Short mmCIF file of C-alpha atoms in Angstrom, two decimals:
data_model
loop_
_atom_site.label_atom_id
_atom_site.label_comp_id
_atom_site.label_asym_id
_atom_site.label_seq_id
_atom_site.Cartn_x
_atom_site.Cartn_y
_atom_site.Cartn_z
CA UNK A 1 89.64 122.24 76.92
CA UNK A 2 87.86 119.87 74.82
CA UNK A 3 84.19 120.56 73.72
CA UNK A 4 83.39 116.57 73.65
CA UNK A 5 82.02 114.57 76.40
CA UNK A 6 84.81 112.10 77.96
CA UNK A 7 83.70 109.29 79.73
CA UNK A 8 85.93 106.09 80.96
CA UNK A 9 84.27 103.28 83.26
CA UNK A 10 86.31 100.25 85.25
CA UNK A 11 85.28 97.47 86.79
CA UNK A 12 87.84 95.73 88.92
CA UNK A 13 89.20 94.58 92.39
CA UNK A 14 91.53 97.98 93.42
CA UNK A 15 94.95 97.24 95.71
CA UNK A 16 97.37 99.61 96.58
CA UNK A 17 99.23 99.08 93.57
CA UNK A 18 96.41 99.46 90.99
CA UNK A 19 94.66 102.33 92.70
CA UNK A 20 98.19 104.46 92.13
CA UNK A 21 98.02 103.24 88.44
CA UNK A 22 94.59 104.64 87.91
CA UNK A 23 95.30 107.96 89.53
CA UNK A 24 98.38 108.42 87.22
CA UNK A 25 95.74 107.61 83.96
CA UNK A 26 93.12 109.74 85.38
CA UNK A 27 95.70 112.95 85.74
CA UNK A 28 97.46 111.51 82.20
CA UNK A 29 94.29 111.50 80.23
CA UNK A 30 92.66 114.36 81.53
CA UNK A 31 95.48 116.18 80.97
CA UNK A 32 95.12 116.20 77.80
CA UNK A 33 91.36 116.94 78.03
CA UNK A 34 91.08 119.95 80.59
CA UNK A 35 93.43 122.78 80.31
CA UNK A 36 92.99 123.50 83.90
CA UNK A 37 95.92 121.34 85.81
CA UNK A 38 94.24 122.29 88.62
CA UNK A 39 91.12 120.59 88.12
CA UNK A 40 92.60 117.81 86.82
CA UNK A 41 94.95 117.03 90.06
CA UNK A 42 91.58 117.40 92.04
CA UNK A 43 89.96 114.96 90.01
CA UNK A 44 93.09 112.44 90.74
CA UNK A 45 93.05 113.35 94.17
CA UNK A 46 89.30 112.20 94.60
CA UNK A 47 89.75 109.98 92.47
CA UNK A 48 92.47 108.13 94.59
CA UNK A 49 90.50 108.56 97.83
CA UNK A 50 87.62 107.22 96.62
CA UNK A 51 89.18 103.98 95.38
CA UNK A 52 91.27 103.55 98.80
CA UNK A 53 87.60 103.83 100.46
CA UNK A 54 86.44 101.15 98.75
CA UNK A 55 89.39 98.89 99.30
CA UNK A 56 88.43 99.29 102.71
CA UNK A 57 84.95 99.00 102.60
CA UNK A 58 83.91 96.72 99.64
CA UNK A 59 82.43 93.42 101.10
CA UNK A 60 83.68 91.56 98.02
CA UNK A 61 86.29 93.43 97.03
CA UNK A 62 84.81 94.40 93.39
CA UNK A 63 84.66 98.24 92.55
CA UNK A 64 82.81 100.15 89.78
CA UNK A 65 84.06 103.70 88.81
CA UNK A 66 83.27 105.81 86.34
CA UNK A 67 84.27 109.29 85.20
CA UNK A 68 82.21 111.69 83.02
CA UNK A 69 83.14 115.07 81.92
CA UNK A 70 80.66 116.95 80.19
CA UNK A 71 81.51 120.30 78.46
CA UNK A 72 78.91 123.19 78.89
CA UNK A 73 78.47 126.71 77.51
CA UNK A 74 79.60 128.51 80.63
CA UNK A 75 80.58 125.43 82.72
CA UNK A 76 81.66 122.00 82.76
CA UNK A 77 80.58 118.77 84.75
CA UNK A 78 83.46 116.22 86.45
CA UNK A 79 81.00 113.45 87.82
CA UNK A 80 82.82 110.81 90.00
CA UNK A 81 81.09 108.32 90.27
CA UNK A 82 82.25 104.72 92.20
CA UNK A 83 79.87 101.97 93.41
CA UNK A 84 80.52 98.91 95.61
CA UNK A 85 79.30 96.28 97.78
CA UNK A 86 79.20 96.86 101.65
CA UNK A 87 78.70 95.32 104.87
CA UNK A 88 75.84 97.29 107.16
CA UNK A 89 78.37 98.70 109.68
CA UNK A 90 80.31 100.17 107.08
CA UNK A 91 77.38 101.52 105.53
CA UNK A 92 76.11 102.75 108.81
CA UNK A 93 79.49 104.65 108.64
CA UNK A 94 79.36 106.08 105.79
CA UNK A 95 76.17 107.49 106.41
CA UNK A 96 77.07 109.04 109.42
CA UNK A 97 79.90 110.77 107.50
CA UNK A 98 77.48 112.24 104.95
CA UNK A 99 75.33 113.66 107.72
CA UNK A 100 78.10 115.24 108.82
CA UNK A 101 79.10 116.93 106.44
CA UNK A 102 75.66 117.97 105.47
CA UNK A 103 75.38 119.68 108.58
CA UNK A 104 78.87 121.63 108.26
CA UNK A 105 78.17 124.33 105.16
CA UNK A 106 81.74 125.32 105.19
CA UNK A 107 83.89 122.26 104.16
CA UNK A 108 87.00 123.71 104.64
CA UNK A 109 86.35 124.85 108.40
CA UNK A 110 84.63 121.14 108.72
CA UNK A 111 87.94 119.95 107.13
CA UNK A 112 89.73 121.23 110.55
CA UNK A 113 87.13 119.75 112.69
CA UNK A 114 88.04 116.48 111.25
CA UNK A 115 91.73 116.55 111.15
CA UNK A 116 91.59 118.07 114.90
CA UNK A 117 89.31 114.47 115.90
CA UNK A 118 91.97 112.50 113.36
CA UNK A 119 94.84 113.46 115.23
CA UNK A 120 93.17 111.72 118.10
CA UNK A 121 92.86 109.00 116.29
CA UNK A 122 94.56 105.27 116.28
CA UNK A 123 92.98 103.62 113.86
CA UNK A 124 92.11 105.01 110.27
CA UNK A 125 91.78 108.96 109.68
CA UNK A 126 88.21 109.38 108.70
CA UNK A 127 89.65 111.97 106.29
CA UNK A 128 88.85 110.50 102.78
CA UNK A 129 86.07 111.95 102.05
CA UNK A 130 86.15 114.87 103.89
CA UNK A 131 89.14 115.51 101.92
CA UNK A 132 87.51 115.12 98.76
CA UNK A 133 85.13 117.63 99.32
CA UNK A 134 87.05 120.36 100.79
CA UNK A 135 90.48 119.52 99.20
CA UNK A 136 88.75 118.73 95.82
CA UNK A 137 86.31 121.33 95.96
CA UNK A 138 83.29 118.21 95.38
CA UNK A 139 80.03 118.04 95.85
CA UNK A 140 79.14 114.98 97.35
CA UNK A 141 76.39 112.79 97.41
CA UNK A 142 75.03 108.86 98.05
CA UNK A 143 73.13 106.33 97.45
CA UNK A 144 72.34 103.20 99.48
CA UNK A 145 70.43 100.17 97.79
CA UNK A 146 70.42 97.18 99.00
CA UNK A 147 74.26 96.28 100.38
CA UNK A 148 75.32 98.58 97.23
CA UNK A 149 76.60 101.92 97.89
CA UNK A 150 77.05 104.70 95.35
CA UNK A 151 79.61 107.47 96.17
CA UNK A 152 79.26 110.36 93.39
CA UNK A 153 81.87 113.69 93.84
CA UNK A 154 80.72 116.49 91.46
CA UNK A 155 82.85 119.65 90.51
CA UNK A 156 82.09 121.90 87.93
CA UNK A 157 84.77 123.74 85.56
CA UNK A 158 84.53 127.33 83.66
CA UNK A 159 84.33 126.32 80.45
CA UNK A 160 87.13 128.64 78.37
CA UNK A 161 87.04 128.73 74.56
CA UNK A 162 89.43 129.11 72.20
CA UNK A 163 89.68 132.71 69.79
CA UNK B 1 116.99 108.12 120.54
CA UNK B 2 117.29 108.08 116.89
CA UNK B 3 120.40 110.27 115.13
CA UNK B 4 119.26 112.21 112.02
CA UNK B 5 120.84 109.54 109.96
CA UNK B 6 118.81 106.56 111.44
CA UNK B 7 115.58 108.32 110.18
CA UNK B 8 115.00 106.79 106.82
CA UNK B 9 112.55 104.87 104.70
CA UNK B 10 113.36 103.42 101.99
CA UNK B 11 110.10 101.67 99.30
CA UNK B 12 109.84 100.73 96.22
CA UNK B 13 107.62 103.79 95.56
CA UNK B 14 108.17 106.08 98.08
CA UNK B 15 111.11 107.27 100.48
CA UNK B 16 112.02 109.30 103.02
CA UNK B 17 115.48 110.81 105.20
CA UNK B 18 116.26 113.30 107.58
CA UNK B 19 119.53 115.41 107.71
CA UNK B 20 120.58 117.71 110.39
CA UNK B 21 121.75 121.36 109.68
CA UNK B 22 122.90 123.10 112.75
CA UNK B 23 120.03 122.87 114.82
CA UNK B 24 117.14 122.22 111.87
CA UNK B 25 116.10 118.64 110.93
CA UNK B 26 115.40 118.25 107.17
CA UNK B 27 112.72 115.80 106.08
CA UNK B 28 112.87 114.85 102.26
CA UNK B 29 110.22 112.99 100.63
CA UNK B 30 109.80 111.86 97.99
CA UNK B 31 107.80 109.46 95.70
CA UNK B 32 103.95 108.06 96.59
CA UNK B 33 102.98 108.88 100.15
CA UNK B 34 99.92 105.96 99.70
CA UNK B 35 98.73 102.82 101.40
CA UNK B 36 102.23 101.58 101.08
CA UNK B 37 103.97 104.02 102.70
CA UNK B 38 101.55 104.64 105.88
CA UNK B 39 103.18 102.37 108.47
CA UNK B 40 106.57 103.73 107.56
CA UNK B 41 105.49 107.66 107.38
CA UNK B 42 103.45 106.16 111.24
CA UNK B 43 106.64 105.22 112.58
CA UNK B 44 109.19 107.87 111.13
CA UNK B 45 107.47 111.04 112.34
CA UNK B 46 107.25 110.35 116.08
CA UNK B 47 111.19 109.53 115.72
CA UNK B 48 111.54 112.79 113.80
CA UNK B 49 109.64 114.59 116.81
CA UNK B 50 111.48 112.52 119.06
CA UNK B 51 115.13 113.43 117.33
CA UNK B 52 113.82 117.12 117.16
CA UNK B 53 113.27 117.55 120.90
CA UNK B 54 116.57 115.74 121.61
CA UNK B 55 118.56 118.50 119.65
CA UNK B 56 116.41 121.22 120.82
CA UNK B 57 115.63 121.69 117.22
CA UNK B 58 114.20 125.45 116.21
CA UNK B 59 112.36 123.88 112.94
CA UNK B 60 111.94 121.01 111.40
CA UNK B 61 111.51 121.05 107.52
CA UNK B 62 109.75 118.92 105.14
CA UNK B 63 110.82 118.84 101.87
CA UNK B 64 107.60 117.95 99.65
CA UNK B 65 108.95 118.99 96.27
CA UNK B 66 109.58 115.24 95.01
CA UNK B 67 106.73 114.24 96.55
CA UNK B 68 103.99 113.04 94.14
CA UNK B 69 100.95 111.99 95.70
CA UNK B 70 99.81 111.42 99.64
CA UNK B 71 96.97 110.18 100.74
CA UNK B 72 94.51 111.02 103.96
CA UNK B 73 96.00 108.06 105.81
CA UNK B 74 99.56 109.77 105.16
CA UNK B 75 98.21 113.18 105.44
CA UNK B 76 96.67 112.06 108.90
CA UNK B 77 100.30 111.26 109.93
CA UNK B 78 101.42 114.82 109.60
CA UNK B 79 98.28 115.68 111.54
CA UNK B 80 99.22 114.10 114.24
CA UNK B 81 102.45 115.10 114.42
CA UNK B 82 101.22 118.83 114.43
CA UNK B 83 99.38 117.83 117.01
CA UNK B 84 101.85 116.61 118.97
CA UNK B 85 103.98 119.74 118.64
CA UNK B 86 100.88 121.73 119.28
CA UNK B 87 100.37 119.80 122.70
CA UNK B 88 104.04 120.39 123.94
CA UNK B 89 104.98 123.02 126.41
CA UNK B 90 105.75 126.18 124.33
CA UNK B 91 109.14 126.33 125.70
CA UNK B 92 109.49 123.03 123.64
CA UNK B 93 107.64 123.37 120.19
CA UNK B 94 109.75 123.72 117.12
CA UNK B 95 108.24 125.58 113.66
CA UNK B 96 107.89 123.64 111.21
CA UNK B 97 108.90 124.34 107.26
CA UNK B 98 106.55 122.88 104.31
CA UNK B 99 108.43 123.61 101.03
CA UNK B 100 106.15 122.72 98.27
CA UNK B 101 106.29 122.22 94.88
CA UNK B 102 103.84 124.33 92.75
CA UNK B 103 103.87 121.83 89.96
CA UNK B 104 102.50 119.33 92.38
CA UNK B 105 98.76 121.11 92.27
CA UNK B 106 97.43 119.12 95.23
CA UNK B 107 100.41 120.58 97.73
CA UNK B 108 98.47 124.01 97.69
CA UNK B 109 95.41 122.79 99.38
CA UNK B 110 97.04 119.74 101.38
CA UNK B 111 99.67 121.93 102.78
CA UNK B 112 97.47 124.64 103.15
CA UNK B 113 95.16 122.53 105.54
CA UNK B 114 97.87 121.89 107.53
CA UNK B 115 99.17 125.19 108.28
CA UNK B 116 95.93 126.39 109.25
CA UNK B 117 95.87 123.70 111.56
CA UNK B 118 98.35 125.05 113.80
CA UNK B 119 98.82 128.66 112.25
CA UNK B 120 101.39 129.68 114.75
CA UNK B 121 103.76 126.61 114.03
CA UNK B 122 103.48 125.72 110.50
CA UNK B 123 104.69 127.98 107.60
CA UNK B 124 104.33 126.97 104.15
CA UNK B 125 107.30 127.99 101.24
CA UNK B 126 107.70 127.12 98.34
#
């Protein structure tokens, strides 16, 4: 695992296509950084879901993401961070996920909840970022200002050192 | 109704088919289960449910070892599906067979969701 703080950030309008391309670089580069294949699959995983949410959501299609690893003595730092535009009912959504999933400590058993409710449902899955956080094993947090929402997914690594 | 060898979707990035053995349905997929691929994955599995009932299948498996990548909306697919099964009378439900690949890291957790979403149906090999 490296011992030097990776960071890449993109600004661009995400479509199907391109949000495929940027999990493949995400898994590629980290690859190379984090030992752990695990972690780094989770990290493309969120990574991926994240993006697709905004492709949804962004009122004017434009989408900043950034992705910071930060090596520690005993533990590192994945921060996942992407920020976007919105209209008010989306954002109203959004924060009714959150407070969701704030109120369910367990996300795996509030993973279940959801999918039980998804398979209800006809349009959309309201999965994304539940899956995230129980799939990727995030923390998750948000910020509202203004029409701009900032998602941020947090996992943290055992650092392992070489002889 | 559908014979095993009408279920198939072909993309550019993603595919899918379904073979009969004896009375087992075998769903192989492989590729990117994304965006592109949700309205196709939507409209296969209720013909593979549908094809499975008509044989009196005993299991249906789904072969996720070329499989690179699917997303919730694709993942939400399979949910339903489950559902479905889950929802039948027992006389009718089939098992159904994950095979995973353990190179494919995210398989553990998405496949493990799903079989603890209907414990009693879903089995997970790999």
């Amino acid at each position: 695992m490296t011992e030097t703080p990776t960071a890449f950030e993109l600004t661009f309008r995400p479509n199907v296509e391109l949000i495929s391309i940027v999990r493949r670089f995400v898994s590629d580069f980290y690859e190379r950084m984090i030992e752990d294949r695990d972690t780094v699959s989770r990290m493309a995983l969120a990574t991926h879901e994240l993006l697709e949410n905004a492709v949804k959501y962004a009122s004017d299609g434009v989408t900043f993401l950034s992705i910071t690893f930060e090596p520690g003595e005993t533990s590192s730092t994945v921060s996942i961070r992407l920020v976007n535009r919105a209209n008010a009912e989306h954002i109203a959504a959004l924060a009714t996920i959150f407070e969701e999933m704030s109120r369910h400590d367990d996300p795996f058993a509030y993973y279940q909840i959801a999918m039980a409710r998804s398979a209800k449902r006809k349009v959309g899955s309201g999965l994304g970022l539940v899956r995230v956080r129980a799939e990727g094993e995030m923390t998750m947090s948000h910020t509202i200002e203004d029409d701009r929402v900032t998602i941020l997914a947090q996992t943290t690594v055992a650092a392992r050192r070489s002889a | 109704m559908s014979a095993a060898s009408d279920l198939s979707v072909s993309l550019r990035d993603f595919s899918a088919n379904v073979r009969a053995e004896g009375r087992s349905l075998v769903l192989c997929l492989s590729g990117n289960a994304d965006m592109a691929a949700k309205d196709s994955l939507d409209s296969l599995l209720p013909r593979v449910h549908g094809e499975a009932l008509r044989i009196g299948a005993a299991d249906v498996q789904v072969d996720f070892r070329h499989l690179e990548f699917m997303n919730s909306s694709c993942f939400k697919s399979f949910v339903t599906w489950i559902s479905d099964v889950a929802d039948l009378d027992p006389s009718k439900q089939y098992k159904i067979r994950l095979v995973s690949n353990a190179e494919m890291h995210w398989q553990r957790r998405s496949l493990h969701a799903l079989r603890c979403f209907a414990v009693d149906l879903i089995s997970v090999e790999s």
